[in-house]
Tab-separated table of C-alpha atoms and ligand atoms in Angstrom:
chain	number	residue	atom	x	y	z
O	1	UNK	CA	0.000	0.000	0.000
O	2	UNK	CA	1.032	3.403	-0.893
O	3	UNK	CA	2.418	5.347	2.275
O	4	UNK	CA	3.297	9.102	2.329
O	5	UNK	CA	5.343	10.589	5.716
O	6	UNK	CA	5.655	14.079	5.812
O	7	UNK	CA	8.513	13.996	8.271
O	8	UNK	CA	12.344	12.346	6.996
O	9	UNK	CA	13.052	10.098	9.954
O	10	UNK	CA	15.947	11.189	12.130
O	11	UNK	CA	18.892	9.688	13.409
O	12	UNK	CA	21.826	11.719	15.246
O	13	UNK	CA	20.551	14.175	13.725
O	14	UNK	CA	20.731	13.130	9.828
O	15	UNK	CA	17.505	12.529	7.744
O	16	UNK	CA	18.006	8.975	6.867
O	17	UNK	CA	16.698	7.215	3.929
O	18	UNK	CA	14.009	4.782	4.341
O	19	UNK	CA	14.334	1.256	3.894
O	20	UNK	CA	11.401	0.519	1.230
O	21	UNK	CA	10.158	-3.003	-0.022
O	22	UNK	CA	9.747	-2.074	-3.614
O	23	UNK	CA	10.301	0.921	-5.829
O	24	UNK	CA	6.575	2.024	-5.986
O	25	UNK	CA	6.484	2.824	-2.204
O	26	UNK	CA	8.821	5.713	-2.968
O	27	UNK	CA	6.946	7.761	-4.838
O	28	UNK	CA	5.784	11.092	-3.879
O	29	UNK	CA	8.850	11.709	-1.396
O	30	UNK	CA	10.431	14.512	-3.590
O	31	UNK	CA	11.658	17.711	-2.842
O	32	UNK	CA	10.163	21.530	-3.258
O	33	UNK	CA	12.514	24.589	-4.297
O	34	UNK	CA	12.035	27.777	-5.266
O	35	UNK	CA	12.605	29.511	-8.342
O	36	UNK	CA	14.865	32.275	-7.889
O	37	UNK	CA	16.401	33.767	-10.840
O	38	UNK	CA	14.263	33.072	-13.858
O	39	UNK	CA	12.697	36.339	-13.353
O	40	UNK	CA	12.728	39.420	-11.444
O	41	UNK	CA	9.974	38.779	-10.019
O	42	UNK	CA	11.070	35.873	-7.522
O	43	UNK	CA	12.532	38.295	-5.762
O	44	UNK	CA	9.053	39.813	-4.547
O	45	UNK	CA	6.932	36.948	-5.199
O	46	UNK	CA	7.577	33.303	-3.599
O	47	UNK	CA	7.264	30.615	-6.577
O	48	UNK	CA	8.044	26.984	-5.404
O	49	UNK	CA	8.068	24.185	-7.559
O	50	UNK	CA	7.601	20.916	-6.650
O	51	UNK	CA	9.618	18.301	-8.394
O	52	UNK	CA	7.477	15.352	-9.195
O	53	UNK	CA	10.094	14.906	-11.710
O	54	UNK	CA	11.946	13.156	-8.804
O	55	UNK	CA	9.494	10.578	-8.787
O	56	UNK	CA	11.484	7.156	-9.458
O	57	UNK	CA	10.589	7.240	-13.134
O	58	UNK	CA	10.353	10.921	-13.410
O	59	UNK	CA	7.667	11.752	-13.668
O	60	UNK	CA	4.265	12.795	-11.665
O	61	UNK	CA	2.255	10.246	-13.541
O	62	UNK	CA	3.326	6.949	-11.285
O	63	UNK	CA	1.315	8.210	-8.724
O	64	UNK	CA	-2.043	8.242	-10.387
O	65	UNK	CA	-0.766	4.826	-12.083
O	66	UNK	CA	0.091	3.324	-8.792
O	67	UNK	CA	-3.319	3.976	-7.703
O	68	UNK	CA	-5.212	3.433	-9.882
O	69	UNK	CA	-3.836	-0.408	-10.195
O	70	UNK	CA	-4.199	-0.953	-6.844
O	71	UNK	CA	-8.060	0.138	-7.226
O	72	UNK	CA	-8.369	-2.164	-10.810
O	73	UNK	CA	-7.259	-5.137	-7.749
O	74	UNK	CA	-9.424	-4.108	-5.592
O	75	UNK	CA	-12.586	-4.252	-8.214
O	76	UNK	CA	-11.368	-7.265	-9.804
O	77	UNK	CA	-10.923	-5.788	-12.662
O	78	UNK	CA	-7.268	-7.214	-13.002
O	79	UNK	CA	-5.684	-10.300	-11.661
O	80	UNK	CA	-2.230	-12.182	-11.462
O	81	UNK	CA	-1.107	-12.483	-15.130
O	82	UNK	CA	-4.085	-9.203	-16.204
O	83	UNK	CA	-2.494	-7.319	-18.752
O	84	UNK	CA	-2.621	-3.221	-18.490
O	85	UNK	CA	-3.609	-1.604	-21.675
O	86	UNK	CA	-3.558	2.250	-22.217
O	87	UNK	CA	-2.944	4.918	-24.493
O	88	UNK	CA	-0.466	7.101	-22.763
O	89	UNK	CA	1.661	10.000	-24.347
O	90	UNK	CA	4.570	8.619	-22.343
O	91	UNK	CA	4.511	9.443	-18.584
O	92	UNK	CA	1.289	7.742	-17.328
O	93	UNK	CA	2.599	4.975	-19.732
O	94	UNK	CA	5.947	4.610	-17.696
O	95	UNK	CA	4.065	4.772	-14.604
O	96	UNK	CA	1.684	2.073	-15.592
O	97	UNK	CA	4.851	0.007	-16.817
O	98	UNK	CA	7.136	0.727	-13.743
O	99	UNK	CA	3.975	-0.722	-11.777
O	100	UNK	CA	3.143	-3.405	-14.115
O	101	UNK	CA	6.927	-4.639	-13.765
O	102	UNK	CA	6.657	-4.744	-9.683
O	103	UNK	CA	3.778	-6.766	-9.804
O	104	UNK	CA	4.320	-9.128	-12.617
O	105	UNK	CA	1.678	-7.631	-15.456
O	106	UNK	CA	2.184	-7.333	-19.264
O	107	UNK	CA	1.693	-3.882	-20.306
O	108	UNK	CA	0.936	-2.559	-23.717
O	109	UNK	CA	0.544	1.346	-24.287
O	110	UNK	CA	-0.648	3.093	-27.126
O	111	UNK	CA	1.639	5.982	-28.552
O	112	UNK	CA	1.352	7.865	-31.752
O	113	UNK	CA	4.154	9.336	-34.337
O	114	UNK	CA	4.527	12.280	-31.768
O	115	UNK	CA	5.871	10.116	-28.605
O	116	UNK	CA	9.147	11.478	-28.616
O	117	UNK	CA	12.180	8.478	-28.683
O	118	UNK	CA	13.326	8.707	-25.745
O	119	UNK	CA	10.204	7.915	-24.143
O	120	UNK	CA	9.715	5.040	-26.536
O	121	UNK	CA	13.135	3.630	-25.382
O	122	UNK	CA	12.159	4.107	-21.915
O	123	UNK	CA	8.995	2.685	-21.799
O	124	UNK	CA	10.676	-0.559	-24.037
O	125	UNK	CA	12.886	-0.004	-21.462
O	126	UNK	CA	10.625	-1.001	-18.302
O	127	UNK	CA	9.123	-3.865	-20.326
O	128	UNK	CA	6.327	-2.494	-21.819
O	129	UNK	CA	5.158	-3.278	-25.193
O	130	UNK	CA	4.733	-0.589	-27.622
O	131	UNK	CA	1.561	-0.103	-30.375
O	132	UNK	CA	1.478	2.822	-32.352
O	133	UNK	CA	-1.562	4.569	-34.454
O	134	UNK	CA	-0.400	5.579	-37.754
O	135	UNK	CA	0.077	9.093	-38.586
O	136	UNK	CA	-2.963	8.758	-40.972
O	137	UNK	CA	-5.306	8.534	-37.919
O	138	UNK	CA	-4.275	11.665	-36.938
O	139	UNK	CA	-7.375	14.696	-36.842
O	140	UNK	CA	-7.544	17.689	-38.936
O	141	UNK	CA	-5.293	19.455	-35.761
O	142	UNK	CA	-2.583	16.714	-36.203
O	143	UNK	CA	-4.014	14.987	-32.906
O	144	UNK	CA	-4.085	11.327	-32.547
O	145	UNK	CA	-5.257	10.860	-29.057
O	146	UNK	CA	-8.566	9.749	-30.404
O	147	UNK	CA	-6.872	7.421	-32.995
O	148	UNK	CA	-5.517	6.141	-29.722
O	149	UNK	CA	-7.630	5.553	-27.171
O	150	UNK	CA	-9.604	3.617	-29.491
O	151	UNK	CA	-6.861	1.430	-30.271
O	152	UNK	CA	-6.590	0.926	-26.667
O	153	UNK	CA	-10.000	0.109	-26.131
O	154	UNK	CA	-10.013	-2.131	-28.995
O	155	UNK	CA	-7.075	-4.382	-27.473
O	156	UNK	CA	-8.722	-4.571	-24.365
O	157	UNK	CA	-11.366	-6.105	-25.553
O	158	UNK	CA	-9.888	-8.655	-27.610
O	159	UNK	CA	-6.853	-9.729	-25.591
O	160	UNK	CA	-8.182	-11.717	-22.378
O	161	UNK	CA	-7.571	-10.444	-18.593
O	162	UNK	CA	-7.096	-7.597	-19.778
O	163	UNK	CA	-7.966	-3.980	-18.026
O	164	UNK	CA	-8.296	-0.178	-19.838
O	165	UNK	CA	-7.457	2.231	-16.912
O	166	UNK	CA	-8.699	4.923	-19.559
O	167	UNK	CA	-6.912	7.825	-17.694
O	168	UNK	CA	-8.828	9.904	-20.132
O	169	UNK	CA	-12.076	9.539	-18.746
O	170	UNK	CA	-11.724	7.807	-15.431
O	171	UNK	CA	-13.077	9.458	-12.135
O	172	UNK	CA	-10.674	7.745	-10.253
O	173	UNK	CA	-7.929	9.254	-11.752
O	174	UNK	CA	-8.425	12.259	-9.930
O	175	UNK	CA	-8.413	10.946	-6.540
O	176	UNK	CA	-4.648	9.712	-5.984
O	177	UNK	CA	-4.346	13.834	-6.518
O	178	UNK	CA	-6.615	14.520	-3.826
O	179	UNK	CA	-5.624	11.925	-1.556
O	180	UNK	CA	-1.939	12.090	-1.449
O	181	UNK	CA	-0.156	15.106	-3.889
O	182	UNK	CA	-2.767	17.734	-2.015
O	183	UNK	CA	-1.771	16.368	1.103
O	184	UNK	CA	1.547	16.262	0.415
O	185	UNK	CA	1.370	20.546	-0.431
O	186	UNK	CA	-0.475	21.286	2.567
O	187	UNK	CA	2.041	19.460	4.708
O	188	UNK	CA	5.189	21.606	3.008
O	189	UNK	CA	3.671	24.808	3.343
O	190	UNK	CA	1.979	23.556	7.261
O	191	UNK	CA	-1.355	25.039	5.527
O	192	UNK	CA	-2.143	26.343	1.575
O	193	UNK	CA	0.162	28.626	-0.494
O	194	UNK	CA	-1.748	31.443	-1.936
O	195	UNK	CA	-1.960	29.955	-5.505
O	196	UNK	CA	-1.276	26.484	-7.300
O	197	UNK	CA	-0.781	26.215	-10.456
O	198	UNK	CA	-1.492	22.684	-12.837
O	199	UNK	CA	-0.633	21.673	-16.156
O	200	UNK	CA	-4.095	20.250	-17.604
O	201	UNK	CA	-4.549	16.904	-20.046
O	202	UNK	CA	-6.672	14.689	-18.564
O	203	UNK	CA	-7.096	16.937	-15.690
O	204	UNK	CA	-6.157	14.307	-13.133
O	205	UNK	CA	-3.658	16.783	-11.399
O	206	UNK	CA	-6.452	19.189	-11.460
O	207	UNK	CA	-9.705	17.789	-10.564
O	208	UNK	CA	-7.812	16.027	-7.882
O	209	UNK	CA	-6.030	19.015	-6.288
O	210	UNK	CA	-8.501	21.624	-6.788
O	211	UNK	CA	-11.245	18.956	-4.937
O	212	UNK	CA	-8.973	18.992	-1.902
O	213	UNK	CA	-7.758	23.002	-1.652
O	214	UNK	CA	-11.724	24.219	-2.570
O	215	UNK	CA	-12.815	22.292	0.318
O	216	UNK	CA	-9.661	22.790	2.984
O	217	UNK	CA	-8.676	26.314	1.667
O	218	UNK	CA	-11.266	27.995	-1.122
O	219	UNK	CA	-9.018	31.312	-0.601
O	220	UNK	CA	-6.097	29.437	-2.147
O	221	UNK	CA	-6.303	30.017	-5.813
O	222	UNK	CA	-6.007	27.483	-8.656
O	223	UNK	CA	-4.218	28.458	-12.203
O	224	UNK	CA	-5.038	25.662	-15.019
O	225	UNK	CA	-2.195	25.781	-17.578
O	226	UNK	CA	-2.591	24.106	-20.706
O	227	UNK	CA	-1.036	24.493	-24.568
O	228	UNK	CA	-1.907	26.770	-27.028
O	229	UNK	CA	-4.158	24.514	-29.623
O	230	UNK	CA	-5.155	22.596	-27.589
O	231	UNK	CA	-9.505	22.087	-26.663
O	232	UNK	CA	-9.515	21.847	-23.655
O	233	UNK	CA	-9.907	25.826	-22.590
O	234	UNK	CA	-12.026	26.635	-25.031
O	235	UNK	CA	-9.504	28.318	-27.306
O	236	UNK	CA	-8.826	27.903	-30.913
O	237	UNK	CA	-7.090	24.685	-32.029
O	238	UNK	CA	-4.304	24.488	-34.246
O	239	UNK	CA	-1.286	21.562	-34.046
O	240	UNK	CA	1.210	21.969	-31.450
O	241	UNK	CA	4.687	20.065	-30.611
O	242	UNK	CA	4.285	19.814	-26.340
O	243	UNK	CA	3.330	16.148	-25.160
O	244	UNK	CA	2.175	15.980	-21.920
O	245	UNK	CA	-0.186	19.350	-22.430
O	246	UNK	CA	-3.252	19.128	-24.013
O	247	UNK	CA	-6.238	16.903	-25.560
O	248	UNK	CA	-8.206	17.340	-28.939
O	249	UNK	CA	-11.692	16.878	-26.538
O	250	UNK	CA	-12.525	17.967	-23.119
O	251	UNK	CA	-11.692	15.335	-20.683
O	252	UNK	CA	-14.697	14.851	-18.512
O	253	UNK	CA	-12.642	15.211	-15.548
O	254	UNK	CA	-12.099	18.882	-16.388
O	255	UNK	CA	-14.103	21.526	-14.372
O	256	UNK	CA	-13.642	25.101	-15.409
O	257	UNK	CA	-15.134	25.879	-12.069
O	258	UNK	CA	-12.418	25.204	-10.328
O	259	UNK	CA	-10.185	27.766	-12.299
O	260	UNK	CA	-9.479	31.119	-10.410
O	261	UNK	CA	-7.436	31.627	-13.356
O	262	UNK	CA	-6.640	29.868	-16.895
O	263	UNK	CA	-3.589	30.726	-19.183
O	264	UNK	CA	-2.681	28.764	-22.962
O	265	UNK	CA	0.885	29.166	-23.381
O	266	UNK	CA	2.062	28.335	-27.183
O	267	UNK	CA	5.362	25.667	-27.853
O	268	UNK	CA	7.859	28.506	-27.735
O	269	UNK	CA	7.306	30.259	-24.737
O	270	UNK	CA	7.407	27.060	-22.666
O	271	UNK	CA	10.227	25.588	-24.846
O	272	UNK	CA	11.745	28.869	-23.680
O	273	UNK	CA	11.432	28.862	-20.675
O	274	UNK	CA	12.606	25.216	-20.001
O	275	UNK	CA	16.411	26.019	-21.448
O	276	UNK	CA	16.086	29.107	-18.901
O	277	UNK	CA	15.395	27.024	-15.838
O	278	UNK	CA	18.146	24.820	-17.131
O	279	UNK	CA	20.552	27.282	-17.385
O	280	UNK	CA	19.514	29.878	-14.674
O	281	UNK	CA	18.022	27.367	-11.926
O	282	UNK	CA	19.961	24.110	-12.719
O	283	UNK	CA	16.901	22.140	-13.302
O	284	UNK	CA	16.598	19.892	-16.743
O	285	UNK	CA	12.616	19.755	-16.584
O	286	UNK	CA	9.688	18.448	-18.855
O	287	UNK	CA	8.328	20.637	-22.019
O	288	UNK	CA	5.151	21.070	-19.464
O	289	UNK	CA	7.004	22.663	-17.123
O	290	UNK	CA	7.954	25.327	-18.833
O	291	UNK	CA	4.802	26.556	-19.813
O	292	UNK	CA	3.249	26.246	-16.088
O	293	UNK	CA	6.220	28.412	-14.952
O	294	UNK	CA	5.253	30.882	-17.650
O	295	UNK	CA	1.575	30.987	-16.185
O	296	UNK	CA	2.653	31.306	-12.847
O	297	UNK	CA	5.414	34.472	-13.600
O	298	UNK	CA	2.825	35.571	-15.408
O	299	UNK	CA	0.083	35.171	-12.625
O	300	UNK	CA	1.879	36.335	-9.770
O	301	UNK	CA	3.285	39.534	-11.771
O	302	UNK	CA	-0.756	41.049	-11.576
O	303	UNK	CA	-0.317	41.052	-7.441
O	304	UNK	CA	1.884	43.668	-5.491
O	305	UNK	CA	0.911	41.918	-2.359
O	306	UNK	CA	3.740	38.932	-2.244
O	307	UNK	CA	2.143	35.605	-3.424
O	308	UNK	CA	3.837	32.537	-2.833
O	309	UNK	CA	2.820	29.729	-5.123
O	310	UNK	CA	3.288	26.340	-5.662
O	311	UNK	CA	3.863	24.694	-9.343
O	312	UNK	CA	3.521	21.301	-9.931
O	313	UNK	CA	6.883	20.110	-12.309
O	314	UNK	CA	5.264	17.059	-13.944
O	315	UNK	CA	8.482	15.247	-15.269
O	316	UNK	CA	11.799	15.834	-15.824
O	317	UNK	CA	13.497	17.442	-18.831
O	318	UNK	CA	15.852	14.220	-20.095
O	319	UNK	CA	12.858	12.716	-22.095
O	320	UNK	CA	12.993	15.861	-23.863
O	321	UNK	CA	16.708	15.633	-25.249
O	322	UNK	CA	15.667	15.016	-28.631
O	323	UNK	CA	12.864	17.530	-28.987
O	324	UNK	CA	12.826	20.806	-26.584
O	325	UNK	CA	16.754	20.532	-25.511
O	326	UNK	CA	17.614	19.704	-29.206
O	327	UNK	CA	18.701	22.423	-31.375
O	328	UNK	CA	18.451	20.334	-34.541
O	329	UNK	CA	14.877	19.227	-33.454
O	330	UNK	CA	13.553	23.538	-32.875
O	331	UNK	CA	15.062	24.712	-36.053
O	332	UNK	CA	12.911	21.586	-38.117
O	333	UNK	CA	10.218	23.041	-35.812
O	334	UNK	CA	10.872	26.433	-37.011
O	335	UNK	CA	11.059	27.050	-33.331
O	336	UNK	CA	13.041	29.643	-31.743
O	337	UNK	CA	14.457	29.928	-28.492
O	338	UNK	CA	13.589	33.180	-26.676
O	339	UNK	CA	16.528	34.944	-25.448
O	340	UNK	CA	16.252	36.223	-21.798
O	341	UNK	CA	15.358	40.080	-22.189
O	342	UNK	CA	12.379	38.670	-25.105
O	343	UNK	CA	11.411	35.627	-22.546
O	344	UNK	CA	10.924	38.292	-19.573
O	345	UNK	CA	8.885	40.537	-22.292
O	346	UNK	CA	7.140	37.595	-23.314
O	347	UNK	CA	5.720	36.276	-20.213
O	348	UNK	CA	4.867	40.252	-19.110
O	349	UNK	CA	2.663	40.056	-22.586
O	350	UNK	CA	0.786	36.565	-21.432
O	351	UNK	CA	-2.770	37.322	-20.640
O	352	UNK	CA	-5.041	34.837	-18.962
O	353	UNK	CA	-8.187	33.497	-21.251
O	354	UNK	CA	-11.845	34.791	-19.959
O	355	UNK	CA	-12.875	32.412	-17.875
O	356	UNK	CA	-16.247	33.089	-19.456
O	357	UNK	CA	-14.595	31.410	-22.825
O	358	UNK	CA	-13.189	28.152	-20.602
O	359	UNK	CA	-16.250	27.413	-18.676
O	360	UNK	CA	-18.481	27.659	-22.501
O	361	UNK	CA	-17.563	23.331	-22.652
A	401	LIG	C1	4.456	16.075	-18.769
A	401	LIG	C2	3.020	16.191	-18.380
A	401	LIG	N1	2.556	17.370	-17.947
A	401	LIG	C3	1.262	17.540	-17.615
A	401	LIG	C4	0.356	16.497	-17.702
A	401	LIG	C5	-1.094	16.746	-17.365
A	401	LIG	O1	-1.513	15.967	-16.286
A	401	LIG	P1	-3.011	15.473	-16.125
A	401	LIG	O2	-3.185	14.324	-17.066
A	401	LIG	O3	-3.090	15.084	-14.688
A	401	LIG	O4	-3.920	16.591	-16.470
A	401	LIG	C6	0.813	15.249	-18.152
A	401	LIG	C7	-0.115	14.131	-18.319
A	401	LIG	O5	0.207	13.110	-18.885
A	401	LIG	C8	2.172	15.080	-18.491
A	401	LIG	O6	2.664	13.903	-18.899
């Protein structure tokens, strides 16, 4: 069973590590730092991120995968020798595979012409067998989530013992938010920052979180962050090159309600601002990341009161070698990196979208 402690244990004095049966009970144990020189404005405003890319696969998705496989027991919905199907853009796909590997099940994830290589290599990696939709299932947008999850359905139903988590559209993938990454922010900060901010796909992260803070602490506010292009904020689609970011439908787990405030940041910006935390703050992070810190800069920079906010770092930034840190990869893209003075004017320029255009589903 999944346990989170708040508190490193102590001995003489030095936080020790703990001694853990198998690799799944250490996740969620990762560390929160501030941002400090990405922006002038850290030095008024309090930004913390918190570094689920520390996770023992890297990324935030184990936690929801964990869970949500320990729930599929539960039901009897899989068994000894079940196989996991799912159509994953990489992360929840690793997750599902690091969890699949501790506990003996075959896993087969869906990807599509856009999972970058790395992530291919590391879910082949972890055991996990790979199926990909052709590029010719793709939408008019370039999207081929759809493609996807009916692949994945379609496998499930032909290949006995086997179980769809569907993150997509499944209630329960919300709650492993609620239940243990909430907690885990209201024990760092002995209460609620003033604002969280959450990248949204299947809104997992969000529905979860913003469940727990509404009820414990409504004052605290909650900033959705998604890519330009994509549906799920009601603003127009067009392709874009983030994974992790983004759907071609609203997820049904997605409720604009829960937005205090709602910002679309495009492929450049947050491609931009990942090589500045790399360079400026030492952290390699995720293509997501980038574009939640952009929110949040942007977000905090309409207060004069200091805020201090928390921002969820989904994964880290080495799947990304080949894409977002890859110069090669943004010129095909025709994608150019902002230099600092343009990155500072950029993120002063991003406006949030109406909330009265997100909540139209
Ligand atoms: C890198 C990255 N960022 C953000 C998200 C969005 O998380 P959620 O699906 O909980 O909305 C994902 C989801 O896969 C992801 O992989």
């Amino acid at each position: 069973m999944l346990i989170y402690s708040p508190e490193p244990t102590l001995s003489n004095g030095l936080p020790t590590s703990s001694l853990l049966t198998n690799v799944t009970e250490a996740l969620g144990q990762v560390p929160i730092v501030q941002l400090n020189k990405i922006h002038p404005i850290c030095q008024h405003h309090h930004l913390y991120l918190k570094l689920e890319s520390c996770n023992p696969g890297g990324s935030i998705k184990e936690k929801n995968a964990a869970y949500l496989v320990a729930e599929a027991e539960k039901q009897g919905l899989l068994s000894p020798g079940g196989t996991i199907v799912e159509s994953s853009s990489g992360n929840f796909g690793i997750g599902l595979a690091i969890v699949g590997a501790t506990k003996g099940y075959r896993v087969m994830i869906v990807i599509d012409a856009k999972t970058p290589v790395t992530m291919r290599r590391m879910l082949t990696a972890y055991g996990a067998e790979l199926v990909e939709v052709p590029l010719t299932a793709a939408d008019a947008q370039g999207s081929m989530q759809v493609a996807r999850m009916a692949k994945a359905q379609e496998l499930a139903t032909s290949i006995p013992g086997a179980w769809y988590p569907c993150q997509h559209k499944n209630p329960s993938n919300t709650v492993a938010h609620e239940l243990w990454t909430a907690r885990e922010i209201e024990a760092a900060f002995h209460g609620a920052p003033d604002a969280i901010a959450i990248g949204v796909s299947t809104a997992g992260q969000l529905g979860g979180i913003s469940r727990y803070f509404k009820q414990h602490y409504p004052q605290t506010r909650i900033i959705g962050v998604d890519v330009a292009g994509s549906a799920i904020f009601g603003t127009p689609r067009h392709p874009y090159k983030m994974t992790g970011l983004g759907l071609s439908f609203v997820p049904p787990n997605f409720d604009p309600q829960v937005l205090d405030a709602a910002y679309s940041v495009d492929d450049r910006l947050a491609f931009s601002v990942c090589h500045a935390l790399a360079k400026q703050e030492g952290m390699l992070l995720g293509a997501s990341t980038g574009a939640i810190v952009a929110a949040a800069l942007a977000d905090a920079q309409r207060f004069t009161q200091p805020q201090t906010m928390l921002l969820l770092n989904p994964d880290r930034g080495d799947r990304y070698l080949e894409t977002v840190y890859n110069a090669d990869w943004l010129t095909a893209q025709n994608i150019h990196i902002l230099n600092n003075a343009n990155l500072i004017t950029a993120i002063c320029d991003l406006s949030p979208v109406p909330l009265n255009i997100v909540s139209k589903k």
